[in-house]
mmCIF file of C-alpha atoms in Angstrom:
data_model
loop_
_atom_site.group_PDB
_atom_site.id
_atom_site.type_symbol
_atom_site.label_atom_id
_atom_site.label_comp_id
_atom_site.label_asym_id
_atom_site.label_seq_id
_atom_site.Cartn_x
_atom_site.Cartn_y
_atom_site.Cartn_z
ATOM 1 C CA MET A 1 58.381 106.711 56.844
ATOM 2 C CA VAL A 2 61.869 105.494 57.827
ATOM 3 C CA ILE A 3 64.797 103.817 56.129
ATOM 4 C CA LYS A 4 66.378 100.997 58.088
ATOM 5 C CA ASN A 5 69.942 100.590 56.802
ATOM 6 C CA TYR A 6 71.904 97.481 57.739
ATOM 7 C CA ASN A 7 75.685 97.347 57.955
ATOM 8 C CA GLY A 8 76.953 97.068 54.398
ATOM 9 C CA TYR A 9 80.251 95.807 53.048
ATOM 10 C CA GLY A 10 82.527 95.851 50.055
ATOM 11 C CA ASN A 11 86.110 96.021 48.887
ATOM 12 C CA ALA A 12 88.211 99.039 47.998
ATOM 13 C CA HIS A 13 86.149 99.751 44.874
ATOM 14 C CA HIS A 14 82.777 97.966 45.075
ATOM 15 C CA MET A 15 80.196 98.633 47.798
ATOM 16 C CA GLN A 16 76.833 97.122 48.687
ATOM 17 C CA LEU A 17 74.240 98.221 51.201
ATOM 18 C CA TYR A 18 70.912 96.620 52.112
ATOM 19 C CA GLY A 19 67.915 97.978 53.940
ATOM 20 C CA HIS A 20 64.147 98.320 54.258
ATOM 21 C CA VAL A 21 61.701 101.190 54.145
ATOM 22 C CA PHE A 22 58.975 100.989 56.803
ATOM 23 C CA GLU A 23 55.997 103.195 57.587
ATOM 24 C CA LYS A 24 57.298 104.014 61.073
ATOM 25 C CA GLU A 25 60.261 103.595 63.387
ATOM 26 C CA LEU A 26 60.944 100.112 64.692
ATOM 27 C CA PRO A 27 60.452 99.669 68.448
ATOM 28 C CA ARG A 28 63.223 100.498 70.874
ATOM 29 C CA LEU A 29 65.320 97.642 72.156
ATOM 30 C CA PRO A 30 64.465 96.208 75.556
ATOM 31 C CA ALA A 31 66.672 97.424 78.388
ATOM 32 C CA SER A 32 69.277 94.880 79.455
ATOM 33 C CA THR A 33 67.607 94.430 82.828
ATOM 34 C CA LYS A 34 64.179 93.713 81.339
ATOM 35 C CA GLY A 35 62.736 90.505 79.988
ATOM 36 C CA GLY A 36 59.547 88.495 80.239
ATOM 37 C CA LEU A 37 56.436 90.323 79.070
ATOM 38 C CA TYR A 38 58.455 93.395 78.047
ATOM 39 C CA ASN A 39 60.530 91.266 75.695
ATOM 40 C CA ILE A 40 57.462 89.509 74.256
ATOM 41 C CA LEU A 41 55.772 92.834 73.489
ATOM 42 C CA TYR A 42 58.963 94.152 71.920
ATOM 43 C CA LEU A 43 59.265 91.152 69.596
ATOM 44 C CA PHE A 44 55.591 91.277 68.645
ATOM 45 C CA ARG A 45 56.142 94.889 67.590
ATOM 46 C CA CYS A 46 59.233 93.875 65.583
ATOM 47 C CA PHE A 47 57.080 91.539 63.529
ATOM 48 C CA ASN A 48 54.107 93.912 63.333
ATOM 49 C CA ILE A 49 55.785 96.004 60.654
ATOM 50 C CA LYS A 50 54.493 97.744 57.555
ATOM 51 C CA PRO A 51 57.027 97.857 54.724
ATOM 52 C CA ILE A 52 56.579 100.283 51.851
ATOM 53 C CA PRO A 53 57.115 98.932 48.321
ATOM 54 C CA GLY A 54 57.881 100.917 45.181
ATOM 55 C CA LEU A 55 59.840 103.771 46.801
ATOM 56 C CA GLN A 56 63.081 105.108 45.375
ATOM 57 C CA VAL A 57 65.990 105.062 47.837
ATOM 58 C CA VAL A 58 68.993 107.245 47.052
ATOM 59 C CA LEU A 59 72.571 107.190 48.305
ATOM 60 C CA GLN A 60 74.384 110.396 47.390
ATOM 61 C CA LYS A 61 78.172 110.447 47.725
ATOM 62 C CA GLU A 62 79.843 113.573 46.418
ATOM 63 C CA SER A 63 78.784 113.764 42.759
ATOM 64 C CA GLN A 64 77.839 110.094 42.557
ATOM 65 C CA LYS A 65 74.222 109.022 43.027
ATOM 66 C CA THR A 66 73.104 105.408 43.508
ATOM 67 C CA GLU A 67 69.407 104.490 43.445
ATOM 68 C CA ALA A 68 67.221 101.456 44.099
ATOM 69 C CA VAL A 69 63.485 100.799 44.297
ATOM 70 C CA THR A 70 62.042 98.940 47.278
ATOM 71 C CA GLU A 71 60.576 95.497 46.632
ATOM 72 C CA ASP A 72 57.166 94.231 47.784
ATOM 73 C CA ASP A 73 58.507 93.705 51.313
ATOM 74 C CA GLY A 74 60.184 97.122 51.433
ATOM 75 C CA PHE A 75 63.656 95.654 50.868
ATOM 76 C CA PHE A 76 66.264 97.435 48.746
ATOM 77 C CA SER A 77 69.812 96.691 47.610
ATOM 78 C CA LEU A 78 72.248 99.452 46.656
ATOM 79 C CA GLN A 79 75.428 98.549 44.796
ATOM 80 C CA TRP A 80 77.962 100.921 43.328
ATOM 81 C CA GLU A 81 81.558 101.314 42.190
ATOM 82 C CA GLU A 82 83.940 103.687 43.953
ATOM 83 C CA PRO A 83 86.229 105.587 41.538
ATOM 84 C CA VAL A 84 88.781 106.237 44.309
ATOM 85 C CA GLU A 85 90.072 103.417 46.501
ATOM 86 C CA MET A 86 88.203 103.334 49.811
ATOM 87 C CA VAL A 87 90.107 103.413 53.077
ATOM 88 C CA ALA A 88 89.813 100.173 55.067
ATOM 89 C CA GLY A 89 87.569 100.177 58.125
ATOM 90 C CA TRP A 90 84.019 101.329 58.818
ATOM 91 C CA GLN A 91 82.807 104.093 56.474
ATOM 92 C CA LYS A 92 79.847 106.355 57.296
ATOM 93 C CA MET A 93 77.280 107.211 54.627
ATOM 94 C CA SER A 94 73.583 108.054 54.468
ATOM 95 C CA THR A 95 70.487 107.336 52.392
ATOM 96 C CA GLN A 96 67.280 109.215 51.604
ATOM 97 C CA VAL A 97 63.902 108.470 50.120
ATOM 98 C CA ALA A 98 63.744 110.368 46.815
ATOM 99 C CA GLY A 99 62.026 113.715 47.375
ATOM 100 C CA ASN A 100 62.581 113.576 51.137
ATOM 101 C CA ALA A 101 65.488 115.539 52.619
ATOM 102 C CA LYS A 102 65.830 113.425 55.773
ATOM 103 C CA ASP A 103 69.072 111.454 55.985
ATOM 104 C CA PHE A 104 69.344 107.964 57.458
ATOM 105 C CA ALA A 105 72.783 106.868 58.615
ATOM 106 C CA ALA A 106 74.533 103.851 57.105
ATOM 107 C CA ASN A 107 77.797 102.060 57.896
ATOM 108 C CA ILE A 108 79.863 100.184 55.307
ATOM 109 C CA LEU A 109 82.663 97.767 56.217
ATOM 110 C CA VAL A 110 85.696 97.861 53.948
ATOM 111 C CA PRO A 111 87.860 95.007 55.263
ATOM 112 C CA HIS A 112 91.567 95.423 55.755
ATOM 113 C CA SER A 113 93.785 93.397 53.440
ATOM 114 C CA THR A 114 93.998 90.510 55.877
ATOM 115 C CA GLN A 115 94.625 86.875 55.062
ATOM 116 C CA PHE A 116 91.333 85.594 56.484
ATOM 117 C CA ALA A 117 87.633 86.421 56.631
ATOM 118 C CA PHE A 118 85.166 84.619 58.900
ATOM 119 C CA ILE A 119 81.579 83.658 58.143
ATOM 120 C CA SER A 120 79.363 82.314 60.910
ATOM 121 C CA ASP A 121 75.834 81.128 61.384
ATOM 122 C CA ILE A 122 74.144 82.388 64.581
ATOM 123 C CA ASP A 123 71.425 80.057 65.912
ATOM 124 C CA ASP A 124 72.904 76.955 67.567
ATOM 125 C CA THR A 125 76.373 77.943 66.343
ATOM 126 C CA ILE A 126 76.865 80.958 68.614
ATOM 127 C CA LEU A 127 73.520 81.205 70.367
ATOM 128 C CA ILE A 128 71.651 78.382 72.124
ATOM 129 C CA SER A 129 68.431 78.406 70.097
ATOM 130 C CA TYR A 130 66.975 74.871 69.861
ATOM 131 C CA SER A 131 66.449 75.153 66.107
ATOM 132 C CA GLY A 132 65.498 71.492 65.953
ATOM 133 C CA SER A 133 62.499 72.116 68.235
ATOM 134 C CA PRO A 134 60.259 74.950 66.981
ATOM 135 C CA LEU A 135 58.369 75.375 70.271
ATOM 136 C CA LYS A 136 61.526 75.504 72.383
ATOM 137 C CA LYS A 137 63.090 77.899 69.891
ATOM 138 C CA ILE A 138 60.225 80.400 69.977
ATOM 139 C CA TRP A 139 60.064 80.201 73.788
ATOM 140 C CA GLU A 140 63.802 80.931 74.035
ATOM 141 C CA LEU A 141 63.345 83.959 71.791
ATOM 142 C CA LEU A 142 60.232 85.306 73.509
ATOM 143 C CA SER A 143 61.219 84.697 77.117
ATOM 144 C CA ARG A 144 64.758 86.102 77.104
ATOM 145 C CA SER A 145 65.945 89.613 76.317
ATOM 146 C CA PRO A 146 69.215 89.961 74.344
ATOM 147 C CA ALA A 147 71.179 90.309 77.585
ATOM 148 C CA LYS A 148 69.632 87.129 78.986
ATOM 149 C CA ARG A 149 70.190 84.916 75.960
ATOM 150 C CA ARG A 150 72.694 82.109 76.440
ATOM 151 C CA LEU A 151 75.753 81.647 74.261
ATOM 152 C CA PHE A 152 77.787 78.489 74.051
ATOM 153 C CA LYS A 153 80.639 78.672 76.535
ATOM 154 C CA ASP A 154 83.852 80.234 75.163
ATOM 155 C CA VAL A 155 82.388 81.048 71.744
ATOM 156 C CA SER A 156 82.906 84.788 72.271
ATOM 157 C CA ARG A 157 86.508 84.221 73.380
ATOM 158 C CA HIS A 158 87.161 82.057 70.316
ATOM 159 C CA TYR A 159 85.756 84.587 67.874
ATOM 160 C CA ASN A 160 87.625 87.485 69.463
ATOM 161 C CA LEU A 161 90.878 85.569 69.175
ATOM 162 C CA LEU A 162 90.120 84.928 65.518
ATOM 163 C CA THR A 163 89.594 88.621 64.770
ATOM 164 C CA ARG A 164 93.386 88.946 64.989
ATOM 165 C CA ALA A 165 94.395 85.632 63.372
ATOM 166 C CA HIS A 166 97.505 86.423 61.301
ATOM 167 C CA THR A 167 96.843 90.139 61.680
ATOM 168 C CA SER A 168 96.819 92.823 64.373
ATOM 169 C CA THR A 169 94.375 94.719 66.562
ATOM 170 C CA ASP A 170 94.333 97.766 64.287
ATOM 171 C CA ALA A 171 93.544 95.649 61.184
ATOM 172 C CA PRO A 172 91.045 93.016 62.392
ATOM 173 C CA ASN A 173 89.757 90.190 60.254
ATOM 174 C CA PRO A 174 86.202 90.799 58.982
ATOM 175 C CA PHE A 175 83.290 88.821 60.432
ATOM 176 C CA PHE A 176 80.041 88.110 58.592
ATOM 177 C CA TYR A 177 77.025 86.623 60.361
ATOM 178 C CA VAL A 178 74.783 84.840 57.845
ATOM 179 C CA SER A 179 71.594 83.457 59.343
ATOM 180 C CA SER A 180 68.137 82.177 58.509
ATOM 181 C CA SER A 181 66.779 84.577 61.144
ATOM 182 C CA GLU A 182 64.788 87.462 59.699
ATOM 183 C CA TRP A 183 65.727 91.118 59.271
ATOM 184 C CA ASN A 184 63.020 91.801 61.897
ATOM 185 C CA LEU A 185 65.578 90.662 64.495
ATOM 186 C CA TYR A 186 68.456 92.874 63.322
ATOM 187 C CA ASP A 187 68.403 95.271 66.299
ATOM 188 C CA TYR A 188 67.787 92.387 68.701
ATOM 189 C CA LEU A 189 70.890 90.611 67.398
ATOM 190 C CA GLN A 190 72.974 93.796 67.365
ATOM 191 C CA GLU A 191 72.150 94.334 71.029
ATOM 192 C CA LEU A 192 72.833 90.683 71.860
ATOM 193 C CA PHE A 193 76.233 90.721 70.148
ATOM 194 C CA GLY A 194 77.180 93.955 71.900
ATOM 195 C CA VAL A 195 76.195 92.718 75.359
ATOM 196 C CA HIS A 196 78.079 89.457 74.902
ATOM 197 C CA LYS A 197 81.119 91.180 73.349
ATOM 198 C CA LEU A 198 81.173 89.300 70.069
ATOM 199 C CA PRO A 199 83.146 90.834 67.177
ATOM 200 C CA GLU A 200 81.364 93.592 65.323
ATOM 201 C CA GLY A 201 80.503 92.580 61.802
ATOM 202 C CA VAL A 202 78.005 92.487 58.971
ATOM 203 C CA PHE A 203 74.690 90.665 59.406
ATOM 204 C CA LEU A 204 73.061 89.072 56.388
ATOM 205 C CA LEU A 205 69.643 87.837 57.404
ATOM 206 C CA ASN A 206 66.488 86.429 55.852
ATOM 207 C CA GLN A 207 63.380 88.021 54.363
ATOM 208 C CA VAL A 208 61.172 89.902 56.826
ATOM 209 C CA LYS A 209 58.166 88.099 58.263
ATOM 210 C CA GLN A 210 54.840 89.484 59.447
ATOM 211 C CA LEU A 211 53.249 89.004 62.859
ATOM 212 C CA HIS A 212 51.274 85.914 61.833
ATOM 213 C CA GLN A 213 54.593 84.296 60.804
ATOM 214 C CA LEU A 214 56.378 84.960 64.098
ATOM 215 C CA PHE A 215 56.177 81.329 65.181
ATOM 216 C CA LYS A 216 58.001 80.330 61.974
ATOM 217 C CA THR A 217 61.011 82.501 62.713
ATOM 218 C CA GLY A 218 64.307 81.028 61.548
ATOM 219 C CA ILE A 219 62.633 78.686 59.069
ATOM 220 C CA GLY A 220 63.987 80.132 55.885
ATOM 221 C CA ASN A 221 65.301 79.658 52.397
ATOM 222 C CA HIS A 222 68.606 77.834 52.766
ATOM 223 C CA GLU A 223 69.405 78.313 49.064
ATOM 224 C CA GLY A 224 69.186 82.035 49.780
ATOM 225 C CA LYS A 225 71.732 81.612 52.563
ATOM 226 C CA LEU A 226 74.134 79.969 50.129
ATOM 227 C CA LEU A 227 73.737 82.852 47.680
ATOM 228 C CA ARG A 228 74.411 85.421 50.418
ATOM 229 C CA ILE A 229 77.667 83.683 51.268
ATOM 230 C CA ILE A 230 78.677 83.459 47.604
ATOM 231 C CA ARG A 231 78.259 87.237 47.349
ATOM 232 C CA ILE A 232 80.726 87.651 50.223
ATOM 233 C CA PHE A 233 83.247 85.376 48.474
ATOM 234 C CA GLU A 234 82.904 87.446 45.308
ATOM 235 C CA ALA A 235 83.201 90.754 47.173
ATOM 236 C CA LEU A 236 86.429 89.701 48.929
ATOM 237 C CA PRO A 237 88.471 87.976 46.221
ATOM 238 C CA THR A 238 91.814 88.051 48.061
ATOM 239 C CA GLN A 239 90.801 86.550 51.400
ATOM 240 C CA ARG A 240 90.585 82.924 52.476
ATOM 241 C CA PHE A 241 87.522 81.970 54.482
ATOM 242 C CA VAL A 242 86.839 80.138 57.710
ATOM 243 C CA LEU A 243 83.216 78.964 58.026
ATOM 244 C CA PHE A 244 81.289 78.271 61.244
ATOM 245 C CA GLY A 245 77.937 76.502 61.450
ATOM 246 C CA ASP A 246 76.045 73.698 63.157
ATOM 247 C CA ASN A 247 74.226 70.531 62.159
ATOM 248 C CA SER A 248 70.720 71.484 63.321
ATOM 249 C CA GLN A 249 69.660 72.443 59.786
ATOM 250 C CA LYS A 250 71.557 72.738 56.473
ATOM 251 C CA ASP A 251 74.941 74.297 57.287
ATOM 252 C CA PRO A 252 77.013 71.161 56.526
ATOM 253 C CA SER A 253 75.491 70.739 53.053
ATOM 254 C CA ILE A 254 75.736 74.494 52.338
ATOM 255 C CA TYR A 255 79.412 74.499 53.293
ATOM 256 C CA LEU A 256 80.022 71.385 51.178
ATOM 257 C CA ALA A 257 78.545 73.225 48.181
ATOM 258 C CA LEU A 258 80.930 76.124 48.885
ATOM 259 C CA ALA A 259 83.872 73.737 49.238
ATOM 260 C CA GLU A 260 83.059 72.290 45.825
ATOM 261 C CA LYS A 261 82.820 75.756 44.264
ATOM 262 C CA TYR A 262 85.749 77.390 46.100
ATOM 263 C CA PRO A 263 88.064 74.553 47.269
ATOM 264 C CA HIS A 264 91.170 76.767 47.338
ATOM 265 C CA ARG A 265 89.531 79.706 49.115
ATOM 266 C CA ILE A 266 88.284 77.918 52.228
ATOM 267 C CA HIS A 267 90.856 77.447 54.971
ATOM 268 C CA ALA A 268 88.662 75.642 57.507
ATOM 269 C CA VAL A 269 85.091 74.548 58.240
ATOM 270 C CA TYR A 270 83.787 74.289 61.808
ATOM 271 C CA ILE A 271 80.489 72.530 62.537
ATOM 272 C CA ARG A 272 79.030 72.405 66.034
ATOM 273 C CA SER A 273 77.243 69.131 66.779
ATOM 274 C CA VAL A 274 73.877 69.959 68.345
ATOM 275 C CA SER A 275 71.694 67.303 66.696
ATOM 276 C CA LYS A 276 72.470 63.739 67.788
ATOM 277 C CA ASN A 277 70.414 62.141 65.025
ATOM 278 C CA LYS A 278 72.479 63.972 62.382
ATOM 279 C CA ILE A 279 75.947 63.082 63.660
ATOM 280 C CA GLN A 280 76.649 60.341 61.131
ATOM 281 C CA GLU A 281 75.311 62.360 58.188
ATOM 282 C CA SER A 282 77.304 65.417 59.274
ATOM 283 C CA GLN A 283 80.505 63.422 59.705
ATOM 284 C CA VAL A 284 80.228 62.046 56.167
ATOM 285 C CA ILE A 285 79.921 65.597 54.830
ATOM 286 C CA MET A 286 82.861 66.815 56.918
ATOM 287 C CA ASP A 287 84.988 63.938 55.651
ATOM 288 C CA THR A 288 84.098 64.923 52.077
ATOM 289 C CA ILE A 289 85.139 68.526 52.769
ATOM 290 C CA SER A 290 88.341 67.367 54.443
ATOM 291 C CA ALA A 291 89.229 65.328 51.355
ATOM 292 C CA LYS A 292 89.469 68.631 49.482
ATOM 293 C CA LYS A 293 92.444 69.580 51.718
ATOM 294 C CA ILE A 294 90.305 71.910 53.832
ATOM 295 C CA HIS A 295 90.738 71.835 57.605
ATOM 296 C CA THR A 296 87.599 70.577 59.364
ATOM 297 C CA CYS A 297 86.447 70.463 62.964
ATOM 298 C CA PHE A 298 83.253 68.693 64.041
ATOM 299 C CA PHE A 299 82.838 69.677 67.680
ATOM 300 C CA GLU A 300 80.409 70.002 70.587
ATOM 301 C CA LYS A 301 82.205 72.476 72.867
ATOM 302 C CA SER A 302 83.991 75.654 71.866
ATOM 303 C CA ASN A 303 87.160 74.683 73.731
ATOM 304 C CA GLU A 304 87.494 71.838 71.207
ATOM 305 C CA ALA A 305 87.225 74.363 68.358
ATOM 306 C CA ILE A 306 89.777 76.650 70.061
ATOM 307 C CA ALA A 307 92.200 73.729 70.385
ATOM 308 C CA HIS A 308 91.722 72.974 66.686
ATOM 309 C CA SER A 309 92.394 76.631 65.758
ATOM 310 C CA GLU A 310 95.619 76.396 67.761
ATOM 311 C CA LYS A 311 96.522 73.130 66.040
ATOM 312 C CA ILE A 312 96.198 74.563 62.522
ATOM 313 C CA GLY A 313 97.968 77.802 63.467
ATOM 314 C CA LEU A 314 95.129 80.300 63.456
ATOM 315 C CA ILE A 315 95.799 81.018 67.132
ATOM 316 C CA VAL A 316 98.720 79.989 69.314
ATOM 317 C CA ASN A 317 98.239 79.428 73.055
ATOM 318 C CA ASN A 318 95.252 81.781 72.932
ATOM 319 C CA VAL A 319 97.450 84.545 71.467
ATOM 320 C CA THR A 320 96.819 85.414 67.870
ATOM 321 C CA VAL A 321 99.580 85.054 65.314
ATOM 322 C CA THR A 322 100.774 88.403 63.941
#
């Protein structure tokens, strides 16, 4: 049995870590030079998983022990308070299954005390995914390895500029990637983000699916996505947020709900227009958000979003403000 820990996050005193317990190791990632059948087999193995429910997972830190029991799908959530203020940056920890001495590494992001935090969707916001066409979406996933997937032009440059918006290289702004894609694709996405040099961050994904559900990947609980973002807002009470999404599914309405709940904590909302038949609906929502004195940008190309970030002072002439 193995514990799969995902990058966790918290503030100086409150931490949270998510993960799954599976019967065996997940498959190795496809090599960057490989694709086609190799990639298809890899993804089939990612969805042919056997989670283990009802196991006790333990995180031991000095004299403090935190425990959780895995749910029916093997998922667990560990949350704990730190008596001593945590140093900002990535913190290394480990978990065990109770009664098993083997350690499984975990990383926790404690953001620096920066002015901004960034939350972004992935499919059709960063990554060309064709979410509005299920067959095209599954073909894009199956036929291309992480290295071969296509990002929207300049999106990586934009996000890397934003990591230092009103801060410096040694204290980057935190990035959170909240998606309807399943935890099955965690390693796939980690590899993809590394190859394409997107900012390292915390992924918050959707409930695992089994092999027979592979062709429904990315079709998830959008209310769950809203709750995941709310948890980030609550974990980082001092930061203002910049939200990125697209209009292929429910991002505009989710971000409107957040704007109504946290009007003074959202600095800007960016929505990429990828669905022509939703342009009018999306524009109405963006106008409603804008009326709350939140910057908005409804765009097709990332250079438009970069120009907007320059206009509102997040970045200046492609050099971040310090």
